[in-house]
mmCIF file of C-alpha atoms in Angstrom:
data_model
loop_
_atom_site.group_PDB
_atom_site.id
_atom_site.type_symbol
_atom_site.label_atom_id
_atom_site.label_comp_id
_atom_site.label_asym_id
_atom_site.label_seq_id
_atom_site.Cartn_x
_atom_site.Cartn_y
_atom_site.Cartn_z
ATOM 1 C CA UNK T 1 0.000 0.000 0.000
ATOM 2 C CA UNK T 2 2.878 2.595 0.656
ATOM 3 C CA UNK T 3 4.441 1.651 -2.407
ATOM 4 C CA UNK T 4 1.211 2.401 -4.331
ATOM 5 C CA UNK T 5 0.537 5.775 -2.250
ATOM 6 C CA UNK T 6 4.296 6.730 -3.021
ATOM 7 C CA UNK T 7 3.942 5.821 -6.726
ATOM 8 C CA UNK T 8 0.879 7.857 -7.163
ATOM 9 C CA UNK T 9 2.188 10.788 -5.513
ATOM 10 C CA UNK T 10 5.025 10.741 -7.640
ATOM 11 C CA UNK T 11 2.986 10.420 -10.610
ATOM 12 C CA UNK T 12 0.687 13.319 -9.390
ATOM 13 C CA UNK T 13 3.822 15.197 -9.163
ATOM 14 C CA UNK T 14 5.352 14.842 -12.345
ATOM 15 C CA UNK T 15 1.834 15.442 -14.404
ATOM 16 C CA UNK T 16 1.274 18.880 -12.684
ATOM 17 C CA UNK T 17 4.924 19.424 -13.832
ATOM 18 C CA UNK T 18 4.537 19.015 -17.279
ATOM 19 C CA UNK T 19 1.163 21.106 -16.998
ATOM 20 C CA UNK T 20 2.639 23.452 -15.657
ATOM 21 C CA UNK T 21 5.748 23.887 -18.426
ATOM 22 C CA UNK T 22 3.135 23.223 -20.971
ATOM 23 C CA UNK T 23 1.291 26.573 -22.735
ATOM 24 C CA UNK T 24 -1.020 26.160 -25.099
ATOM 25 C CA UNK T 25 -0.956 29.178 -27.452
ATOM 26 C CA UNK T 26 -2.698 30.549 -30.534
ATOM 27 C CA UNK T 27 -1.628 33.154 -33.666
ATOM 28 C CA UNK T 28 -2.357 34.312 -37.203
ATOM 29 C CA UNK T 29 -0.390 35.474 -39.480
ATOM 30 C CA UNK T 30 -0.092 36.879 -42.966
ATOM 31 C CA UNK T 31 2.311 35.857 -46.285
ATOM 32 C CA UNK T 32 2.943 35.761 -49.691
ATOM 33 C CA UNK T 33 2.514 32.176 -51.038
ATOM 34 C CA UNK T 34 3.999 31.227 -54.181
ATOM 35 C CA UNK T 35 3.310 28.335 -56.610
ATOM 36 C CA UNK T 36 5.659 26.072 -59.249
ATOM 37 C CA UNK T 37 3.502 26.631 -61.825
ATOM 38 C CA UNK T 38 4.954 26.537 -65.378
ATOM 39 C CA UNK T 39 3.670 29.137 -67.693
ATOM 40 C CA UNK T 40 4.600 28.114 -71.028
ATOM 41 C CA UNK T 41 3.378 29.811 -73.685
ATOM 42 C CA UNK T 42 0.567 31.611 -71.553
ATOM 43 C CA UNK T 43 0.547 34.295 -68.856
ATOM 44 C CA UNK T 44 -0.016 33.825 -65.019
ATOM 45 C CA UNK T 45 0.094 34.941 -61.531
ATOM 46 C CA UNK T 46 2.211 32.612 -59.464
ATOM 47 C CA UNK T 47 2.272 34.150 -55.972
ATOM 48 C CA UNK T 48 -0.979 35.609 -53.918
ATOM 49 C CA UNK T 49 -1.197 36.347 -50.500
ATOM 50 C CA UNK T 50 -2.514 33.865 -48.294
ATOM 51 C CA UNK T 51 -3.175 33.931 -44.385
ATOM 52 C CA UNK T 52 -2.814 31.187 -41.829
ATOM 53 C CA UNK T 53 -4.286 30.797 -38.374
ATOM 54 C CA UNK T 54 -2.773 28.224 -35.870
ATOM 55 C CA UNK T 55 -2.965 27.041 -32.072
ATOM 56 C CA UNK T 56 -0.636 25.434 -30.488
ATOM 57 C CA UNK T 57 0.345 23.431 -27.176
ATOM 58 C CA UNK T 58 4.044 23.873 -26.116
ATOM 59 C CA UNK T 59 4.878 20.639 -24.250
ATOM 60 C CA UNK T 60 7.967 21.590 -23.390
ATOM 61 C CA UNK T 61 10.754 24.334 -24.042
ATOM 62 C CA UNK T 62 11.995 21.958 -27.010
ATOM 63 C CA UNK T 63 8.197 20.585 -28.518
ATOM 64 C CA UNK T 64 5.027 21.803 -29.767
ATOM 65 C CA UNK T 65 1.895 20.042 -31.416
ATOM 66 C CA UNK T 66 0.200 22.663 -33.413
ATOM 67 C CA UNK T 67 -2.901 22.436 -35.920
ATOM 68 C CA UNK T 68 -3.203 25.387 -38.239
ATOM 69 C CA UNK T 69 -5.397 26.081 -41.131
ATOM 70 C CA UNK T 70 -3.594 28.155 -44.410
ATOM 71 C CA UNK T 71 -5.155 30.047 -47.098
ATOM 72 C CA UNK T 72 -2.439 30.305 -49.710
ATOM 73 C CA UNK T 73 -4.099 32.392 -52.271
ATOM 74 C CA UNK T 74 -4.907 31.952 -55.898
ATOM 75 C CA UNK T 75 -3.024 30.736 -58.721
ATOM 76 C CA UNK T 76 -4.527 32.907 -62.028
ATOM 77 C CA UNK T 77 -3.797 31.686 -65.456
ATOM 78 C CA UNK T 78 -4.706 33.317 -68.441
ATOM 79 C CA UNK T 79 -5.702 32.711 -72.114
ATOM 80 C CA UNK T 80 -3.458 32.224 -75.021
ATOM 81 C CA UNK T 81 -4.120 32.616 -78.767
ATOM 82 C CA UNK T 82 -3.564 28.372 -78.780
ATOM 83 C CA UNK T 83 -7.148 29.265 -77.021
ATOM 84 C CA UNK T 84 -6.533 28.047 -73.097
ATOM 85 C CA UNK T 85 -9.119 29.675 -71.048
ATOM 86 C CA UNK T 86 -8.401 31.044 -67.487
ATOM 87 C CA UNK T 87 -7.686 29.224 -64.609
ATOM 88 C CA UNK T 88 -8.059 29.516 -61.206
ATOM 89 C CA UNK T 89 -6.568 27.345 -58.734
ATOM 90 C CA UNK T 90 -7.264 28.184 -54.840
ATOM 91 C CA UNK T 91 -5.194 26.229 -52.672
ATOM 92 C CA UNK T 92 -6.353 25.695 -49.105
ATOM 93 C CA UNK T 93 -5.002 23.532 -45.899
ATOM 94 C CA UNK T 94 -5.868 21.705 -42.541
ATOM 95 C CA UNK T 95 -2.542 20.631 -41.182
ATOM 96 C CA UNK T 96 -0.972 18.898 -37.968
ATOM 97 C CA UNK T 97 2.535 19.320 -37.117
ATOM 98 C CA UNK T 98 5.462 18.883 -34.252
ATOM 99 C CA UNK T 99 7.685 21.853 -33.513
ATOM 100 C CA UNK T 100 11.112 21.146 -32.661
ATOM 101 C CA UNK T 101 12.172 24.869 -30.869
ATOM 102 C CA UNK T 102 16.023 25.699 -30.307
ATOM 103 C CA UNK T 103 16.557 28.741 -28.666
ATOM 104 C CA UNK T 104 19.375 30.988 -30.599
ATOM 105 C CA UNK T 105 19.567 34.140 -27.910
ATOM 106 C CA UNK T 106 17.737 35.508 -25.118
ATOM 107 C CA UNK T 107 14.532 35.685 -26.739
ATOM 108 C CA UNK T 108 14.919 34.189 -30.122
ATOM 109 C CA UNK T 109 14.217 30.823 -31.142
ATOM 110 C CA UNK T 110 14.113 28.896 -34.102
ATOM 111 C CA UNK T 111 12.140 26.029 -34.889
ATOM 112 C CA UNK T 112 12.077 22.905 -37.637
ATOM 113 C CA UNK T 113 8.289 22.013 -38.132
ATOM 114 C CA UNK T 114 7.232 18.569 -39.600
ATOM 115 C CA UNK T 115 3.491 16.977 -40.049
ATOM 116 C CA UNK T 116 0.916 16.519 -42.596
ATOM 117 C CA UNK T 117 -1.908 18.227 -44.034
ATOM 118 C CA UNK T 118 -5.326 17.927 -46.106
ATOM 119 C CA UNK T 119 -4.773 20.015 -49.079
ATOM 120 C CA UNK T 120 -7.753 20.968 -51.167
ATOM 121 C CA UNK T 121 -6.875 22.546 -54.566
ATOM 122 C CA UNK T 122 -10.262 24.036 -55.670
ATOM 123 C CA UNK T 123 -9.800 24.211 -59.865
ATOM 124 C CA UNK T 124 -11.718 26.447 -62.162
ATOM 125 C CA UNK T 125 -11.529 26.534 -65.690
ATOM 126 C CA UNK T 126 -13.857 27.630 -68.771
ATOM 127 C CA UNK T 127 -13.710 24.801 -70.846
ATOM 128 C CA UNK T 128 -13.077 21.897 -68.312
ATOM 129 C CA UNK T 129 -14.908 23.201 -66.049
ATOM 130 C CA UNK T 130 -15.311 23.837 -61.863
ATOM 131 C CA UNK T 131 -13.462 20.468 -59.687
ATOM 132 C CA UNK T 132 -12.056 20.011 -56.083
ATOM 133 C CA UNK T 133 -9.002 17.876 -55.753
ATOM 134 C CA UNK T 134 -7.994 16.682 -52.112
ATOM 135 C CA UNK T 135 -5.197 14.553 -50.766
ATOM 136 C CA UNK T 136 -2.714 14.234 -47.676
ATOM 137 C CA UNK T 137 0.525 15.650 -48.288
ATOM 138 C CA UNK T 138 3.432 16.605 -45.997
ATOM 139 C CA UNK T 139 4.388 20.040 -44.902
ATOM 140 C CA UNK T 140 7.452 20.852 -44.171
ATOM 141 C CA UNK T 141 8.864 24.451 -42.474
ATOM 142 C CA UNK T 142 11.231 26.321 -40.310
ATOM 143 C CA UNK T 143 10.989 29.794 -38.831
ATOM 144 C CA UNK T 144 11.757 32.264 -36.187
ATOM 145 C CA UNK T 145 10.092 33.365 -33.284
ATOM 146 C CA UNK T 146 11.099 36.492 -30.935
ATOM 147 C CA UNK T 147 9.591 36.737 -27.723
ATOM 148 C CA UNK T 148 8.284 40.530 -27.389
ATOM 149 C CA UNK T 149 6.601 40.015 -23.770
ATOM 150 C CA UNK T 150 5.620 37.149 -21.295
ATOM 151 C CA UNK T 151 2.748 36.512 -23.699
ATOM 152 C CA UNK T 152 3.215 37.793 -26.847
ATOM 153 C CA UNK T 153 5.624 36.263 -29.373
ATOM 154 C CA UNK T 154 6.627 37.466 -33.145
ATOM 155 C CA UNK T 155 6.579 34.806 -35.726
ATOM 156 C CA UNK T 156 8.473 34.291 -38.992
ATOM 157 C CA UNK T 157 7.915 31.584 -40.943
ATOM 158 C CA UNK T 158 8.901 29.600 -44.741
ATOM 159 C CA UNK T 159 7.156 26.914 -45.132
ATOM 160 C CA UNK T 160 6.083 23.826 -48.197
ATOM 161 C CA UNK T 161 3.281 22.024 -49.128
ATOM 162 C CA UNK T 162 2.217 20.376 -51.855
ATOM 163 C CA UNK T 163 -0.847 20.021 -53.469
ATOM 164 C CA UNK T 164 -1.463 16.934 -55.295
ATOM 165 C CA UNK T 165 -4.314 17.917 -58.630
ATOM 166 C CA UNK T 166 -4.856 14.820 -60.060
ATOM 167 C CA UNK T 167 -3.319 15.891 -63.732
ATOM 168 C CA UNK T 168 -0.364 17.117 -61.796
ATOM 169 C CA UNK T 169 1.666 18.039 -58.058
ATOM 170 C CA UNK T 170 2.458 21.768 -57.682
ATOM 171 C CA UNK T 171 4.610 22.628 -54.981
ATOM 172 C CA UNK T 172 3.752 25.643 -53.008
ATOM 173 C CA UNK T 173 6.334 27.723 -50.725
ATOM 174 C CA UNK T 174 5.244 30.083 -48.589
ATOM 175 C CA UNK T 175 6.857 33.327 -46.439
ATOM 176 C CA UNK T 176 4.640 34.443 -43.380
ATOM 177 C CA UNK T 177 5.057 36.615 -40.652
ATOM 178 C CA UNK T 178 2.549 36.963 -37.811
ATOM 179 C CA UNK T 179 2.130 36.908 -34.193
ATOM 180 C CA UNK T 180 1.550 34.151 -31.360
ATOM 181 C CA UNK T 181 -0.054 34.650 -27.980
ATOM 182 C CA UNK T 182 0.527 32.165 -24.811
ATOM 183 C CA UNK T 183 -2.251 31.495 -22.157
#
């Protein structure tokens, strides 16, 4: 019995240790997202800007779990004379991820983030026309954040996805900056 009272104290102990190291957090931020699109022989737009909103929970001072959702824009092609019709191509993302954080100095850190996302390419075209294309795809980023206060933290961020479009994968890299806020 004192072995079992001893073992759940110092189980009691260690959980309200990692709850109390662990921060759950939430941010937004803002980017330019640019696509591998090959324009041969027509015109297009290969970047937009895109937004992404994200909460987190920091297990420790070295891991995070964080689900975000990304809107990465719209690639726009146009017409030609060899009679293509404009295309739209939206891109849009649920994703789950692990942060690996290293801290650099003071109150910058860097992190490494690697997990795996639902990406939805929503396709309009003229001739062929309107289709949704959806499949799980890695994504793959690393970033900077600087701590401004006890709460508030500045986020910078590069980060790839791809989106798989049944006819063809386009790659999509993305630059963000935003901010984070701790509970």
């Amino acid at each position: 019995m004192k072995k079992l009272l001893i073992s759940t104290y110092f189980f009691t102990g260690l959980l309200t240790c990692a709850a109390a190291s662990a921060q759950v957090y939430i941010g937004g931020s803002v980017g330019r997202y640019n696509w591998d699109a090959a324009c041969v022989g027509i015109s297009c737009k290969t970047s937009d800007t895109g937004f992404s909103v994200f909460g987190g929970y920091q297990i420790n001072s070295t891991i995070a779990a964080e689900l975000s959702y990304k809107d990465t824009g719209t690639l726009h092609t146009t017409g030609s004379s060899a009679g293509n019709l404009p295309t739209d191509v939206k891109g849009k993302s649920l994703a789950i991820s692990a942060l690996a954080n290293a801290p650099i100095y003071q109150d910058l850190s860097a992190f490494a983030k690697f997990g795996i996302g639902y990406m939805r390419a929503e396709i309009r075209n003229g001739a062929l026309g309107n289709f949704d294309h959806s499949s799980w795809q890695p994504v793959l980023g690393v970033g900077l954040n600087y701590k401004l206060n006890k709460n508030l933290t500045l986020r910078g961020e590069v980060e790839s996805q791809k989106f798989d479009m049944s006819y063809s994968k386009k790659s999509m890299l993305g630059y963000s900056a935003g901010l984070q806020y701790a509970f």
